[in-house]
XYZ file of C-alpha atoms in Angstrom:
395
model
C 16.356 30.883 -0.506
C 18.534 28.815 -2.414
C 16.625 25.694 -3.790
C 17.366 22.233 -4.592
C 15.791 20.070 -6.802
C 15.033 16.162 -6.721
C 13.889 14.610 -10.160
C 12.857 10.812 -9.978
C 12.556 8.696 -13.185
C 11.201 5.379 -13.593
C 11.480 3.063 -16.474
C 9.766 -0.686 -16.191
C 9.750 -3.092 -19.573
C 9.069 -5.959 -18.187
C 17.676 -9.542 -4.751
C 18.783 -8.237 -2.644
C 21.182 -9.011 0.541
C 19.713 -6.025 2.032
C 18.284 -7.355 5.683
C 14.512 -8.232 6.019
C 13.885 -5.486 8.393
C 15.294 -2.679 5.694
C 12.499 -3.701 3.329
C 9.545 -2.840 5.929
C 10.143 0.767 5.896
C 10.243 0.767 2.222
C 7.090 -1.482 1.531
C 4.875 0.497 3.876
C 6.245 4.156 2.636
C 5.101 2.924 -1.126
C 1.803 2.075 0.072
C 1.312 5.276 1.974
C 2.594 7.433 -0.966
C 0.235 5.653 -3.384
C -2.718 6.051 -1.187
C -2.077 9.843 -0.922
C -1.384 10.325 -4.431
C -4.498 8.691 -5.616
C -6.985 9.578 -3.436
C -9.753 10.809 -5.066
C -7.857 9.945 -8.685
C -9.843 7.734 -11.060
C -7.362 7.483 -13.833
C -4.590 5.461 -14.785
C -1.563 6.105 -12.408
C 1.994 4.470 -11.673
C 4.636 6.126 -9.375
C 8.042 4.542 -8.157
C 8.111 4.586 -4.833
C 11.782 2.948 -4.676
C 12.746 5.809 -7.162
C 11.008 8.618 -4.428
C 12.512 6.590 -1.376
C 16.105 6.634 -2.720
C 16.645 10.173 -3.670
C 14.834 11.072 -0.583
C 16.866 9.292 1.688
C 20.340 10.397 0.175
C 18.938 14.218 0.654
C 18.291 12.525 4.526
C 22.306 12.074 4.799
C 22.782 15.800 3.551
C 20.342 16.623 6.448
C 20.645 18.180 10.032
C 18.410 18.596 12.912
C 15.097 18.690 12.888
C 15.061 18.298 8.667
C 17.042 15.059 9.193
C 14.858 13.599 11.950
C 11.651 14.447 10.144
C 12.786 12.460 6.990
C 14.015 9.450 8.989
C 10.701 9.434 10.536
C 8.845 10.303 7.463
C 10.374 7.721 5.311
C 9.119 5.216 8.194
C 12.657 4.049 9.367
C 11.573 5.092 13.101
C 8.993 2.576 12.697
C 11.377 -0.403 13.166
C 13.432 -0.511 16.104
C 15.949 -2.231 14.617
C 17.089 0.730 12.013
C 19.316 3.451 12.491
C 21.077 5.956 10.288
C 23.786 3.810 9.900
C 22.198 0.616 8.911
C 19.753 2.429 6.624
C 23.009 3.303 5.025
C 24.664 -0.002 4.934
C 21.539 -1.783 3.662
C 21.048 0.537 1.091
C 24.875 0.677 -0.097
C 24.296 -3.241 -0.514
C 20.757 -2.907 -2.301
C 22.352 -0.504 -4.851
C 25.471 -2.658 -5.667
C 22.823 -5.808 -6.195
C 20.566 -3.452 -8.734
C 24.026 -2.682 -10.210
C 24.824 -6.216 -11.336
C 21.190 -7.230 -12.580
C 20.710 -6.485 -16.394
C 16.738 -6.423 -15.815
C 16.561 -3.934 -13.239
C 18.766 -1.114 -12.652
C 18.845 2.242 -11.093
C 20.818 5.335 -11.679
C 21.406 8.245 -9.458
C 23.046 11.336 -10.541
C 23.594 14.801 -8.362
C 24.002 17.867 -10.958
C 25.598 21.020 -8.851
C 26.002 24.388 -9.654
C 29.059 25.560 -10.880
C 29.414 27.697 -7.827
C 29.270 25.415 -5.135
C 31.275 22.419 -3.959
C 29.126 19.635 -2.353
C 30.744 18.687 1.190
C 33.318 15.468 1.251
C 31.137 13.763 3.284
C 27.987 13.936 1.578
C 30.006 13.162 -1.698
C 31.441 10.176 -0.181
C 27.867 9.162 0.664
C 26.184 9.784 -2.408
C 29.243 8.085 -4.417
C 30.289 5.046 -2.282
C 26.421 4.191 -0.839
C 23.827 5.257 -3.460
C 26.376 4.821 -6.192
C 25.966 8.488 -7.437
C 27.346 10.459 -10.193
C 28.340 14.003 -10.018
C 28.016 16.732 -12.129
C 29.127 20.361 -12.295
C 26.649 22.563 -14.020
C 25.569 26.026 -14.799
C 22.291 26.423 -14.082
C 22.037 29.849 -15.293
C 22.431 28.593 -18.780
C 18.638 26.839 -17.925
C 17.990 25.273 -21.514
C 21.324 23.563 -21.945
C 21.243 22.475 -18.022
C 17.800 21.218 -18.998
C 19.158 19.519 -22.151
C 21.956 17.651 -20.400
C 19.713 16.440 -17.481
C 16.904 15.508 -19.813
C 19.575 13.668 -22.457
C 20.920 11.718 -19.458
C 17.281 10.730 -18.175
C 16.671 9.298 -21.958
C 19.352 7.407 -22.231
C 19.234 5.867 -18.900
C 15.413 4.591 -19.571
C 15.777 3.682 -22.963
C 14.277 6.929 -24.098
C 10.977 6.091 -22.577
C 11.179 9.575 -20.423
C 11.596 12.381 -22.236
C 11.415 15.832 -21.347
C 11.284 15.585 -17.507
C 12.688 19.017 -17.114
C 11.450 22.293 -18.118
C 14.059 25.030 -18.418
C 11.770 27.330 -16.583
C 11.865 24.937 -13.649
C 15.696 25.794 -13.224
C 15.213 28.958 -11.528
C 17.954 31.453 -10.613
C 18.060 29.872 -6.958
C 18.596 26.405 -8.347
C 21.579 25.128 -7.127
C 21.317 21.362 -7.242
C 19.494 18.770 -8.665
C 19.188 15.304 -7.987
C 17.839 12.563 -10.474
C 16.923 9.137 -10.219
C 16.361 6.715 -12.756
C 14.979 3.020 -12.728
C 15.007 0.913 -15.739
C 13.113 -2.474 -15.591
C 12.594 -4.811 -18.667
C 11.879 -8.415 -18.888
C 9.962 -11.503 -20.266
C 7.295 -13.560 -18.522
C 8.094 -16.829 -17.682
C 5.184 -17.890 -19.373
C 4.026 -15.653 -22.362
C 0.311 -15.048 -23.191
C 0.039 -16.458 -26.804
C -0.464 -14.002 -29.246
C -3.209 -15.926 -31.047
C -5.074 -15.613 -27.547
C -5.290 -12.023 -27.420
C -9.358 -10.679 -28.259
C -10.710 -7.812 -27.968
C -13.463 -7.573 -24.882
C -15.310 -5.202 -22.281
C -13.357 -3.199 -19.316
C -15.852 -1.851 -17.301
C -15.266 1.383 -15.969
C -18.296 1.461 -13.700
C -21.306 -1.198 -12.928
C -22.368 -0.875 -16.580
C -20.418 1.683 -18.666
C -17.313 -0.077 -20.254
C -14.757 0.784 -23.255
C -13.381 -2.062 -25.502
C -9.776 -3.177 -25.530
C -7.292 -6.117 -26.291
C -7.207 -8.605 -23.479
C -4.677 -11.583 -22.820
C -5.691 -14.819 -22.150
C -3.995 -18.411 -20.678
C -5.021 -21.311 -18.831
C -1.899 -22.638 -16.277
C -0.543 -22.905 -13.088
C -0.746 -19.400 -11.406
C 0.157 -18.282 -8.385
C -2.947 -16.981 -6.997
C -4.008 -15.540 -3.759
C -7.254 -14.450 -1.926
C -7.320 -11.140 0.174
C -10.498 -10.904 1.834
C -9.662 -8.278 3.892
C -9.211 -6.055 0.529
C -12.454 -7.952 -0.875
C -10.019 -8.724 -3.697
C -7.917 -11.784 -5.257
C -4.369 -11.975 -6.815
C -2.120 -13.096 -9.249
C 1.817 -13.283 -9.286
C 3.463 -13.045 -12.239
C 7.072 -14.093 -12.496
C 9.660 -12.691 -15.364
C 12.780 -15.088 -16.593
C 16.075 -14.154 -15.253
C 14.675 -11.352 -13.157
C 13.819 -10.978 -9.261
C 10.735 -8.606 -10.055
C 7.061 -10.100 -9.802
C 4.038 -8.491 -11.128
C 1.378 -8.528 -8.353
C -1.976 -7.908 -9.712
C -4.913 -6.885 -7.552
C -8.532 -7.406 -8.566
C -11.525 -6.316 -6.514
C -14.143 -8.753 -6.145
C -16.964 -6.031 -7.717
C -16.396 -3.749 -10.311
C -16.517 -0.653 -7.898
C -14.588 -1.808 -5.545
C -11.008 -0.209 -6.207
C -11.506 2.604 -3.869
C -12.260 0.016 -0.973
C -9.592 -2.351 -1.859
C -6.779 0.974 -2.144
C -8.151 2.338 1.110
C -6.798 -0.926 2.536
C -3.653 -1.896 0.707
C -1.683 -0.854 4.638
C -3.059 -3.477 6.240
C -0.976 -6.043 4.510
C 2.449 -6.809 5.038
C 3.731 -6.457 1.384
C 7.123 -7.206 2.393
C 6.368 -10.481 3.788
C 3.336 -11.509 1.260
C 4.834 -14.361 -0.685
C 3.153 -17.094 1.516
C 0.037 -15.914 0.696
C -0.044 -17.259 -2.922
C -0.143 -20.903 -4.081
C -0.340 -22.230 -7.623
C -3.565 -22.953 -8.495
C -4.997 -23.611 -12.273
C -6.135 -20.480 -13.565
C -8.078 -19.159 -16.229
C -6.115 -15.704 -16.492
C -7.512 -12.647 -18.549
C -5.827 -9.331 -18.423
C -5.521 -6.263 -20.926
C -2.778 -5.056 -22.809
C -1.944 -1.659 -21.320
C 0.456 1.266 -22.210
C 0.352 4.746 -20.391
C 2.586 7.449 -18.950
C 1.880 9.601 -15.952
C 3.310 12.458 -14.100
C 2.843 13.907 -11.070
C 4.853 16.589 -8.542
C 4.390 14.677 -5.214
C 5.560 17.751 -3.145
C 1.729 17.987 -1.999
C 1.516 14.026 -1.206
C 4.697 14.074 0.862
C 3.814 17.045 2.758
C 0.069 14.989 3.591
C 2.441 12.261 4.858
C 4.531 14.957 7.246
C 7.368 15.033 4.923
C 6.968 19.250 4.847
C 9.850 20.204 6.877
C 12.223 19.992 3.686
C 9.915 22.075 1.573
C 10.284 24.853 4.156
C 12.495 28.159 4.373
C 14.006 26.824 7.688
C 15.074 23.212 6.136
C 18.603 22.175 7.214
C 20.958 20.455 4.681
C 23.525 22.163 5.838
C 25.463 18.618 5.637
C 24.951 18.414 1.569
C 27.492 21.334 0.892
C 30.534 23.716 2.080
C 28.822 27.013 1.475
C 27.038 27.552 5.333
C 26.027 31.025 3.638
C 23.910 29.222 1.505
C 20.558 27.503 2.527
C 19.023 25.128 0.860
C 15.442 23.907 0.825
C 13.803 21.169 -1.786
C 11.483 22.947 -3.940
C 10.047 20.269 -6.480
C 9.847 16.580 -6.624
C 8.798 15.818 -10.258
C 7.884 12.367 -10.939
C 7.175 10.841 -14.581
C 6.687 7.148 -15.272
C 5.944 4.897 -18.087
C 4.731 0.986 -18.415
C 3.573 -1.236 -21.272
C 2.516 -4.586 -20.134
C 1.923 -7.300 -23.388
C 2.090 -10.653 -24.312
C 5.511 -11.070 -23.702
C 6.421 -9.175 -20.772
C 6.916 -5.752 -19.013
C 8.073 -2.375 -19.948
C 8.165 0.080 -17.309
C 10.162 3.456 -16.470
C 9.433 6.327 -14.087
C 11.617 9.495 -13.429
C 11.282 11.779 -10.240
C 12.658 15.052 -9.937
C 13.166 17.039 -7.003
C 13.957 20.482 -7.379
C 16.771 20.230 -4.231
C 2.618 -23.653 0.299
C -0.089 -24.003 -0.576
C -2.659 -27.137 -1.300
C -2.266 -28.525 -4.945
C -4.323 -27.319 -7.882
C -8.246 -27.785 -7.995
C -10.081 -29.525 -10.283
C -11.983 -26.963 -11.201
C -9.806 -23.664 -12.789
C -10.295 -20.323 -10.789
C -11.512 -17.515 -12.744
C -8.853 -14.470 -12.965
C -10.620 -11.852 -15.107
C -9.118 -8.679 -15.049
C -12.053 -6.393 -17.099
C -12.540 -3.799 -14.076
C -10.613 -1.358 -12.492
C -7.234 -3.062 -10.745
C -3.712 -2.171 -9.097
C -0.836 -3.817 -10.150
C 2.510 -3.623 -8.119
C 6.142 -4.596 -9.574
C 7.880 -6.042 -6.449
C 11.960 -6.641 -5.896
C 12.742 -9.921 -4.696
C 9.320 -10.428 -3.093
C 9.926 -7.874 -0.660
C 10.169 -3.750 -1.636
C 7.663 -2.091 -4.178
C 9.337 -0.455 -7.228
C 6.363 0.201 -9.082
C 2.550 0.609 -8.374
C -0.476 1.859 -10.184
C -4.062 1.682 -10.877
C -5.677 0.772 -14.106
C -8.817 2.318 -14.181
C -9.366 2.809 -18.117
C -8.753 1.387 -21.368
C -9.160 4.631 -23.301
C -5.757 5.966 -25.154
C -4.013 3.129 -24.361
């Protein structure tokens, strides 16, 4: 059995002309992935669904038969009737071109293939033309050198925020391909938090338990929304010269994170902008910075994406050697985020081995002093990063 490894990396430091229908499965996959990955997980988490989605979508075009169908269904493309393999590919190509021209948000994909095999001309064309992927031949038998080569590329694409994604021991003898996807985002808030207003305060990790942390404060016109179906409220914070926005979802109660999270899939996150309106808001959120790493293989299996990991997986559209049986071995994902007075910085890496009314007279209080969820949305449609902040310890 020959193994295909996929590694996805995302980095955030704080447009697209693709069709609206294209974003619906992307957002659906993002929310479902987050729900499954964080089930019964109570610590700080951040994943980049877009990083994972793009790598798996590219792999889909190297698949055949039931494996290809399984990926199309598991990535929710079949849930929206207007989408086909061709329209998904065309939309990804448009999105990648737009991302490539944006300085604040950049995505890069690279395929490392063993020097003993060649990618098929069909798959190579899709990878380079539609996903703008680089391709490099590498000797996986020299696993230390190969890991260093890959890790250096990842580091360079994430401003050195993601280090040592690949352990040499993960590049076993059966490794034939490694997919790497990186997302880098860095931007300043349109409305910065005055540093002089940052003060220490309590962050409640439970009904009465708390830790201390530094909180940023401001009062301004802020995009605010009420989500009664989540028992939560939210604010939307914009960045300068960037299509990205940060949405912070805050449960109404200190212990409301689990319920809020369980109901996220009831919201159409690809069409969420009309839920927000400018309100005079007293805004208080903690500074936070952390990294997170996960093998999302188990999570993807829970979502019905198991065939690609099995011996009967069919990726015969990917390479020329038809005697080589490929399956995906691991989907390693590593992320980093830093939110401060000036803006946001985040990174993620995944690897798969294979109108509102006028402002009210009384300000709204949005005090994020207990566990909450944040999203980084692209063009108000696709969720590129999503995470939960449950504690400020070691931040």
